[in-house]
Amino acid sequence: MTDDPFVVHRSLLFTVAYEMLGSAADAEDVLQESWLRWADVDPLQVRDPRAYLVRVVTRQALNRLRTLSRSREEYVGEWLPEPLLTSPDVAEDVELAESVSIAMLTVLETLGPTERAVFVLREVFDMPYGEIAEAIGKSAATVRQIARRAREHVAARRPRVQVSQSERQAVVERFLAALRTGKLQELLEVMAPDVVLVADGGGLVAAVLAPVHGAQPVAELLARANRVVAAFETTAVWLNGAPAGRIEFDGEPAAVSLEVENGRVTRVYVVRNPRKLTRIDELAELAR
């Protein structure tokens, strides 16, 4: 089975599905559905198994994305992508690391299902327009137009400044150290004045329901979180190809991802929804 194309390309297929859905659980479901379809195909009749499998996964992910759109509209509070534990090696592929970052996946949530599929396949996986057209059932000319619109949409919303992983790691460590102390001034010093905090509890655990703007309110919220639990621990980890943090609130995990600019935190993403943290200790295998 190790030479079966589905097994060989599984990491790539998972990455495609995850970038389209922002959910590892849904991506795994898509892979299961795609495997069942692949099992009915004679591999000898498939000229390019990799391209064929990406098309199958894309179609299944699109179907799943359209089904999920209603539930995400009814989601309690802010919806954030499911964080993935990754190795530092993922960061070596800069384009892959950016494409799976929490910041980018959050931007992709603002695209429609078809736009998201086209953007991911073209900008991340460099798939030819003709193959994308075949995957989504539209003409190549239409796909080009969709790609242009999606590219402009993402460019207007993606992080303004790209920073090195070493700079990001240093800021993350400062942030986590300040979080451990719970001291307001230390938190204020590591955050930009216009910092924004977005939390996702899914209505299952305590979390702010709307983004919190400004260094003072964000610092006060984080300092208070430290004080209201008996056991509060922070650990530096790699999530979605970037340095990040894991927090334990009385034994309950949370994932924290940061956007950094000019040596300070500009955005804080906190995922507390327990349904999105079931894989937080499992290393994800991502590939392009």
XYZ file of N, CA and C in Angstrom, residues 108-276:
507
model
N -8.904 33.854 4.467
C -9.567 32.999 3.474
C -11.025 32.740 3.832
N -11.355 32.847 5.121
C -12.749 32.672 5.533
C -13.658 33.749 4.937
N -13.084 34.867 4.519
C -13.891 35.956 3.973
C -14.161 35.765 2.477
N -13.582 34.724 1.878
C -13.839 34.403 0.470
C -15.016 33.443 0.356
N -15.687 33.477 -0.797
C -16.698 32.478 -1.074
C -16.028 31.138 -1.340
N -16.784 30.022 -1.282
C -16.192 28.698 -1.478
C -15.399 28.553 -2.775
N -15.953 29.002 -3.900
C -15.258 28.850 -5.178
C -14.011 29.727 -5.226
N -14.119 30.964 -4.754
C -12.954 31.854 -4.721
C -11.848 31.264 -3.855
N -12.234 30.687 -2.741
C -11.238 30.108 -1.834
C -10.525 28.935 -2.506
N -11.291 28.079 -3.173
C -10.689 26.930 -3.856
C -9.714 27.389 -4.930
N -10.120 28.366 -5.719
C -9.255 28.861 -6.796
C -7.998 29.492 -6.227
N -8.143 30.294 -5.184
C -6.973 30.948 -4.594
C -5.988 29.915 -4.061
N -6.488 28.946 -3.310
C -5.613 27.931 -2.715
C -4.893 27.141 -3.802
N -5.634 26.680 -4.797
C -5.026 25.840 -5.826
C -4.033 26.617 -6.689
N -4.331 27.876 -6.955
C -3.460 28.659 -7.831
C -2.291 29.280 -7.070
N -2.582 29.993 -5.996
C -1.552 30.766 -5.311
C -0.662 29.915 -4.404
N -1.235 28.862 -3.842
C -0.462 28.039 -2.916
C 0.170 26.839 -3.624
N -0.630 26.171 -4.458
C -0.149 24.941 -5.085
C 0.217 25.106 -6.557
N 0.088 26.344 -7.056
C 0.540 26.670 -8.410
C -0.047 25.738 -9.466
N -1.311 25.389 -9.292
C -1.962 24.505 -10.252
C -2.346 25.285 -11.506
N -2.144 24.726 -12.700
C -2.525 25.415 -13.937
C -4.018 25.748 -13.957
N -4.360 26.852 -14.619
C -5.763 27.283 -14.678
C -6.660 26.199 -15.265
N -6.147 25.486 -16.262
C -6.952 24.436 -16.886
C -7.327 23.338 -15.914
N -6.379 22.944 -15.057
C -6.661 21.898 -14.078
C -7.628 22.389 -13.005
N -7.467 23.657 -12.612
C -8.402 24.224 -11.628
C -9.809 24.257 -12.216
N -9.893 24.646 -13.481
C -11.193 24.698 -14.155
C -11.857 23.340 -14.135
N -11.074 22.300 -14.384
C -11.610 20.941 -14.387
C -12.066 20.533 -12.993
N -11.318 20.986 -11.990
C -11.635 20.609 -10.606
C -12.924 21.258 -10.111
N -13.171 22.514 -10.516
C -14.339 23.224 -9.973
C -15.493 23.329 -10.967
N -15.289 22.812 -12.174
C -16.374 22.794 -13.155
C -16.680 24.129 -13.785
N -15.642 24.935 -14.024
C -15.819 26.218 -14.705
C -14.778 26.347 -15.805
N -14.958 27.325 -16.686
C -14.003 27.508 -17.774
C -12.702 28.100 -17.254
N -11.623 27.907 -18.020
C -10.322 28.455 -17.628
C -10.368 29.978 -17.569
N -11.101 30.599 -18.498
C -11.209 32.057 -18.506
C -11.898 32.562 -17.236
N -12.952 31.852 -16.822
C -13.657 32.227 -15.598
C -12.756 32.055 -14.385
N -11.986 30.975 -14.388
C -11.068 30.717 -13.278
C -10.036 31.837 -13.153
N -9.531 32.325 -14.279
C -8.575 33.436 -14.251
C -9.186 34.680 -13.599
N -10.436 34.963 -13.933
C -11.108 36.130 -13.355
C -11.318 35.947 -11.852
N -11.737 34.739 -11.473
C -11.940 34.450 -10.050
C -10.624 34.577 -9.297
N -9.548 34.062 -9.896
C -8.227 34.113 -9.255
C -7.786 35.554 -9.033
N -8.019 36.399 -10.017
C -7.625 37.810 -9.900
C -8.399 38.485 -8.768
N -9.723 38.258 -8.726
C -10.546 38.863 -7.669
C -10.119 38.360 -6.288
N -9.885 37.063 -6.192
C -9.503 36.478 -4.904
C -8.150 37.005 -4.445
N -7.218 37.146 -5.393
C -5.889 37.644 -5.087
C -5.970 39.068 -4.537
N -6.772 39.911 -5.186
C -6.933 41.296 -4.741
C -7.596 41.354 -3.363
N -8.588 40.500 -3.160
C -9.311 40.449 -1.886
C -8.360 40.071 -0.752
N -7.552 39.039 -0.977
C -6.622 38.569 0.050
C -5.524 39.608 0.300
N -4.999 40.204 -0.783
C -3.923 41.191 -0.652
C -4.351 42.373 0.210
N -5.628 42.743 0.131
C -6.130 43.890 0.898
C -6.309 43.566 2.380
N -6.300 42.266 2.726
C -6.610 41.871 4.101
C -5.501 41.094 4.807
N -4.484 40.663 4.067
C -3.428 39.861 4.681
C -2.536 40.758 5.537
N -1.734 40.184 6.445
C -0.831 40.991 7.278
C 0.028 41.926 6.435
N 0.212 43.152 6.922
C 0.876 44.181 6.128
C 2.377 43.946 5.980
N 3.007 43.395 7.024
C 4.463 43.267 7.023
C 4.851 41.823 7.313
N 5.758 41.288 6.506
C 6.269 39.947 6.760
C 7.503 40.058 7.666
N 7.542 39.272 8.727
C 8.683 39.302 9.643
C 9.365 37.945 9.649
N 10.625 37.934 10.030
C 11.372 36.675 10.083
C 10.857 35.816 11.234
N 11.065 34.505 11.102
C 10.617 33.606 12.162
C 11.384 33.867 13.452
N 12.652 34.277 13.351
C 13.431 34.556 14.567
C 12.859 35.760 15.320
N 12.452 36.791 14.560
C 11.834 37.958 15.203
C 10.498 37.582 15.821
N 9.705 36.799 15.075
C 8.407 36.373 15.595
C 8.593 35.539 16.872
N 9.581 34.645 16.841
C 9.811 33.781 17.996
C 10.193 34.596 19.226
N 11.029 35.608 19.034
C 11.439 36.451 20.154
C 10.242 37.184 20.758
N 9.350 37.692 19.898
C 8.167 38.409 20.391
C 7.212 37.448 21.087
N 7.041 36.255 20.517
C 6.166 35.251 21.141
C 6.671 34.908 22.533
N 7.977 34.733 22.674
C 8.545 34.400 23.989
C 8.339 35.528 24.989
N 8.494 36.779 24.519
C 8.240 37.931 25.397
C 6.771 37.978 25.817
N 5.895 37.709 24.866
C 4.456 37.735 25.132
C 4.090 36.667 26.160
N 4.593 35.449 25.962
C 4.267 34.358 26.883
C 4.832 34.617 28.273
N 6.024 35.211 28.328
C 6.612 35.554 29.630
C 5.744 36.585 30.348
N 5.269 37.580 29.611
C 4.394 38.598 30.206
C 3.070 37.991 30.647
N 2.581 37.042 29.851
C 1.320 36.377 30.173
C 1.450 35.573 31.459
N 2.614 34.932 31.645
C 2.833 34.137 32.861
C 2.819 35.009 34.115
N 3.397 36.190 34.004
C 3.429 37.070 35.182
C 2.062 37.700 35.442
N 1.308 37.916 34.368
C 0.013 38.557 34.507
C 0.118 40.031 34.827
N 1.333 40.600 34.656
C 1.537 42.013 34.981
C 1.131 42.886 33.800
N 0.280 43.840 34.086
C -0.304 44.674 33.040
C 0.757 45.418 32.235
N 1.736 46.016 32.899
C 2.740 46.817 32.205
C 3.576 45.963 31.256
N 3.926 44.770 31.665
C 4.715 43.880 30.814
C 3.928 43.475 29.576
N 2.638 43.270 29.739
C 1.790 42.942 28.592
C 1.677 44.136 27.648
N 1.516 45.319 28.213
C 1.394 46.520 27.386
C 2.664 46.754 26.560
N 3.807 46.455 27.134
C 5.078 46.723 26.453
C 5.305 45.833 25.246
N 4.670 44.667 25.219
C 4.903 43.741 24.109
C 3.843 43.875 23.018
N 2.823 44.714 23.247
C 1.732 44.838 22.283
C 1.698 46.207 21.609
N 1.308 46.217 20.349
C 1.125 47.471 19.622
C -0.106 48.197 20.166
N -0.140 49.520 20.070
C -1.292 50.267 20.595
C -2.625 49.836 19.986
N -2.604 49.444 18.695
C -3.851 49.077 18.018
C -4.047 47.565 17.928
N -3.455 46.820 18.861
C -3.583 45.367 18.857
C -5.055 44.945 18.929
N -5.346 43.805 18.312
C -6.703 43.255 18.337
C -6.630 41.811 18.831
N -7.508 41.448 19.754
C -7.595 40.069 20.228
C -8.887 39.443 19.729
N -8.771 38.260 19.123
C -9.935 37.504 18.645
C -9.903 36.148 19.330
N -11.017 35.773 19.959
C -11.077 34.499 20.679
C -12.207 33.635 20.132
N -12.006 32.330 20.189
C -12.984 31.361 19.685
C -13.237 30.320 20.769
N -14.412 30.425 21.376
C -14.827 29.430 22.361
C -15.946 28.556 21.847
N -16.535 28.964 20.719
C -17.594 28.172 20.107
C -18.843 28.034 20.960
N -18.972 28.868 21.996
C -20.122 28.745 22.884
C -19.978 27.610 23.881
N -18.814 26.939 23.867
C -18.599 25.774 24.732
C -17.785 26.109 25.967
N -16.927 27.117 25.860
C -16.123 27.576 27.000
C -16.137 29.097 27.007
N -15.703 29.682 28.101
C -15.703 31.136 28.214
C -14.728 31.767 27.229
N -15.209 32.734 26.463
C -14.374 33.480 25.518
C -15.140 34.721 25.102
N -14.408 35.821 24.870
C -15.083 37.038 24.411
C -15.737 36.755 23.053
N -16.933 37.284 22.858
C -17.711 36.967 21.659
C -17.394 37.874 20.478
N -16.737 39.000 20.748
C -16.386 39.949 19.684
C -14.928 40.354 19.861
N -14.266 40.773 18.782
C -12.866 41.204 18.890
C -12.700 42.323 19.901
N -11.570 42.304 20.616
C -11.232 43.347 21.591
C -10.124 44.195 20.983
N -10.325 45.507 20.946
C -9.398 46.426 20.281
C -8.655 47.291 21.293
N -7.350 47.461 21.052
C -6.558 48.376 21.862
C -5.712 47.668 22.916
N -4.498 48.178 23.128
C -3.560 47.530 24.042
C -4.085 47.461 25.472
N -4.677 48.530 25.962
C -5.140 48.541 27.355
C -6.232 47.499 27.598
N -7.319 47.482 26.805
C -8.354 46.463 27.035
C -7.849 45.034 26.851
N -6.990 44.822 25.844
C -6.468 43.476 25.613
C -5.580 43.050 26.776
N -4.691 43.936 27.228
C -3.801 43.608 28.341
C -4.587 43.326 29.615
N -5.618 44.117 29.872
C -6.439 43.901 31.067
C -7.156 42.559 30.998
N -7.646 42.201 29.815
C -8.329 40.914 29.637
C -7.376 39.755 29.895
N -6.174 39.835 29.332
C -5.197 38.758 29.489
C -4.700 38.665 30.933
N -4.473 39.804 31.560
C -4.031 39.797 32.958
C -5.100 39.186 33.857
N -6.351 39.499 33.569
C -7.459 38.961 34.379
C -7.567 37.448 34.200
N -7.329 36.957 32.959
C -7.407 35.514 32.691
C -6.392 34.752 33.533
N -5.241 35.360 33.752
C -4.207 34.734 34.571
C -4.671 34.601 36.024
N -5.401 35.600 36.494
C -5.758 35.644 37.911
C -6.963 34.793 38.281
N -7.871 34.536 37.340
C -9.138 33.888 37.696
C -9.070 32.367 37.690
N -7.925 31.788 37.314
C -7.806 30.328 37.338
C -6.751 29.931 38.363
N -6.927 28.723 38.914
C -5.991 28.252 39.938
C -4.651 27.865 39.325
N -4.703 27.226 38.151
C -3.469 26.780 37.490
C -3.402 27.381 36.096
N -2.344 28.145 35.822
C -2.190 28.840 34.544
C -0.772 28.591 34.030
N -0.655 27.886 32.909
C 0.661 27.554 32.370
C 0.746 27.954 30.906
N 1.937 28.393 30.491
C 2.151 28.730 29.082
C 3.376 27.969 28.565
N 3.276 27.533 27.319
C 4.370 26.789 26.685
C 4.539 27.294 25.260
N 5.782 27.478 24.839
C 6.051 27.863 23.453
C 5.951 26.617 22.568
N 5.206 26.715 21.484
C 5.041 25.608 20.536
C 5.081 26.180 19.118
N 5.064 25.296 18.135
C 4.936 25.722 16.735
C 3.548 25.326 16.256
N 2.776 26.313 15.864
C 1.430 26.069 15.340
C 1.328 26.651 13.944
N 0.818 25.867 13.012
C 0.580 26.342 11.654
C 1.818 26.997 11.047
N 2.962 26.372 11.290
C 4.196 26.825 10.657
C 4.830 28.056 11.265
N 4.441 28.414 12.486
C 4.994 29.627 13.111
C 5.109 29.445 14.623
N 6.025 30.178 15.258
C 6.100 30.152 16.724
C 4.773 30.635 17.313
N 4.330 29.957 18.355
C 3.033 30.284 18.957
C 3.053 29.829 20.413
N 1.884 29.810 21.033
C 1.817 29.429 22.435
C 0.681 28.468 22.729
N 0.896 27.675 23.744
C -0.157 26.806 24.279
C -0.364 27.224 25.725
N -1.616 27.433 26.091
C -1.949 27.849 27.460
C -2.826 26.782 28.098
N -2.583 26.528 29.359
C -3.436 25.612 30.128
C -4.195 26.426 31.175
N -5.537 26.426 31.069
C -6.395 27.059 32.063
C -6.958 25.945 32.950
N -6.401 25.781 34.139
C -6.848 24.689 35.023
C -6.885 23.357 34.273
N -5.849 23.108 33.478
C -5.751 21.845 32.767
C -6.432 21.810 31.416
N -7.200 22.864 31.088
C -7.879 22.927 29.786
C -6.997 23.710 28.813
N -6.689 23.127 27.627
C -5.755 23.789 26.712
C -6.394 24.906 25.898
N -5.561 25.817 25.467
C -5.935 26.849 24.502
C -4.724 27.081 23.616
N -4.964 27.452 22.383
C -3.877 27.745 21.445
C -3.861 29.242 21.175
N -2.661 29.822 21.160
C -2.523 31.263 20.930
C -1.565 31.489 19.768
N -2.055 32.164 18.732
C -1.221 32.548 17.595
C -1.159 34.064 17.533
N -0.015 34.582 17.094
C 0.188 36.026 17.102
C 0.590 36.536 15.729
N 0.157 37.743 15.407
C 0.720 38.494 14.288
C 1.668 39.524 14.895
N 2.799 39.715 14.245
C 3.848 40.576 14.784
C 4.259 41.621 13.752
N 4.495 42.831 14.220
C 4.975 43.904 13.348
C 5.825 44.863 14.172
N 7.007 45.189 13.666
C 7.916 46.118 14.355
C 8.188 45.698 15.803
N 8.355 44.403 16.004
C 8.728 43.902 17.322
C 7.614 43.860 18.343
N 6.367 44.077 17.896
C 5.240 44.045 18.836
C 4.088 43.215 18.271
N 3.252 42.749 19.165
C 2.086 41.947 18.778
C 0.998 42.868 18.251
N 0.515 42.577 17.040
C -0.565 43.389 16.464
C -1.912 42.662 16.480
N -1.858 41.341 16.605
C -3.105 40.574 16.630
C -2.895 39.307 17.459
N -3.874 38.989 18.280
C -3.823 37.792 19.116
C -5.019 36.909 18.769
N -4.744 35.678 18.369
C -5.808 34.702 18.084
C -5.786 33.644 19.181
N -6.903 33.493 19.892
C -6.982 32.509 20.975
C -8.083 31.497 20.654
N -7.694 30.234 20.498
C -8.665 29.172 20.235
C -8.865 28.373 21.519
N -10.097 28.409 22.049
C -10.430 27.673 23.269
C -11.464 26.591 23.022
N -12.120 26.631 21.872
C -13.139 25.630 21.551
C -12.513 24.240 21.648
N -12.946 23.407 22.599
C -12.307 22.096 22.789
C -12.415 21.188 21.574
N -13.433 21.387 20.752
C -13.578 20.552 19.550
C -12.490 20.846 18.522
N -11.870 22.018 18.636
C -10.793 22.383 17.707
C -9.412 22.097 18.284
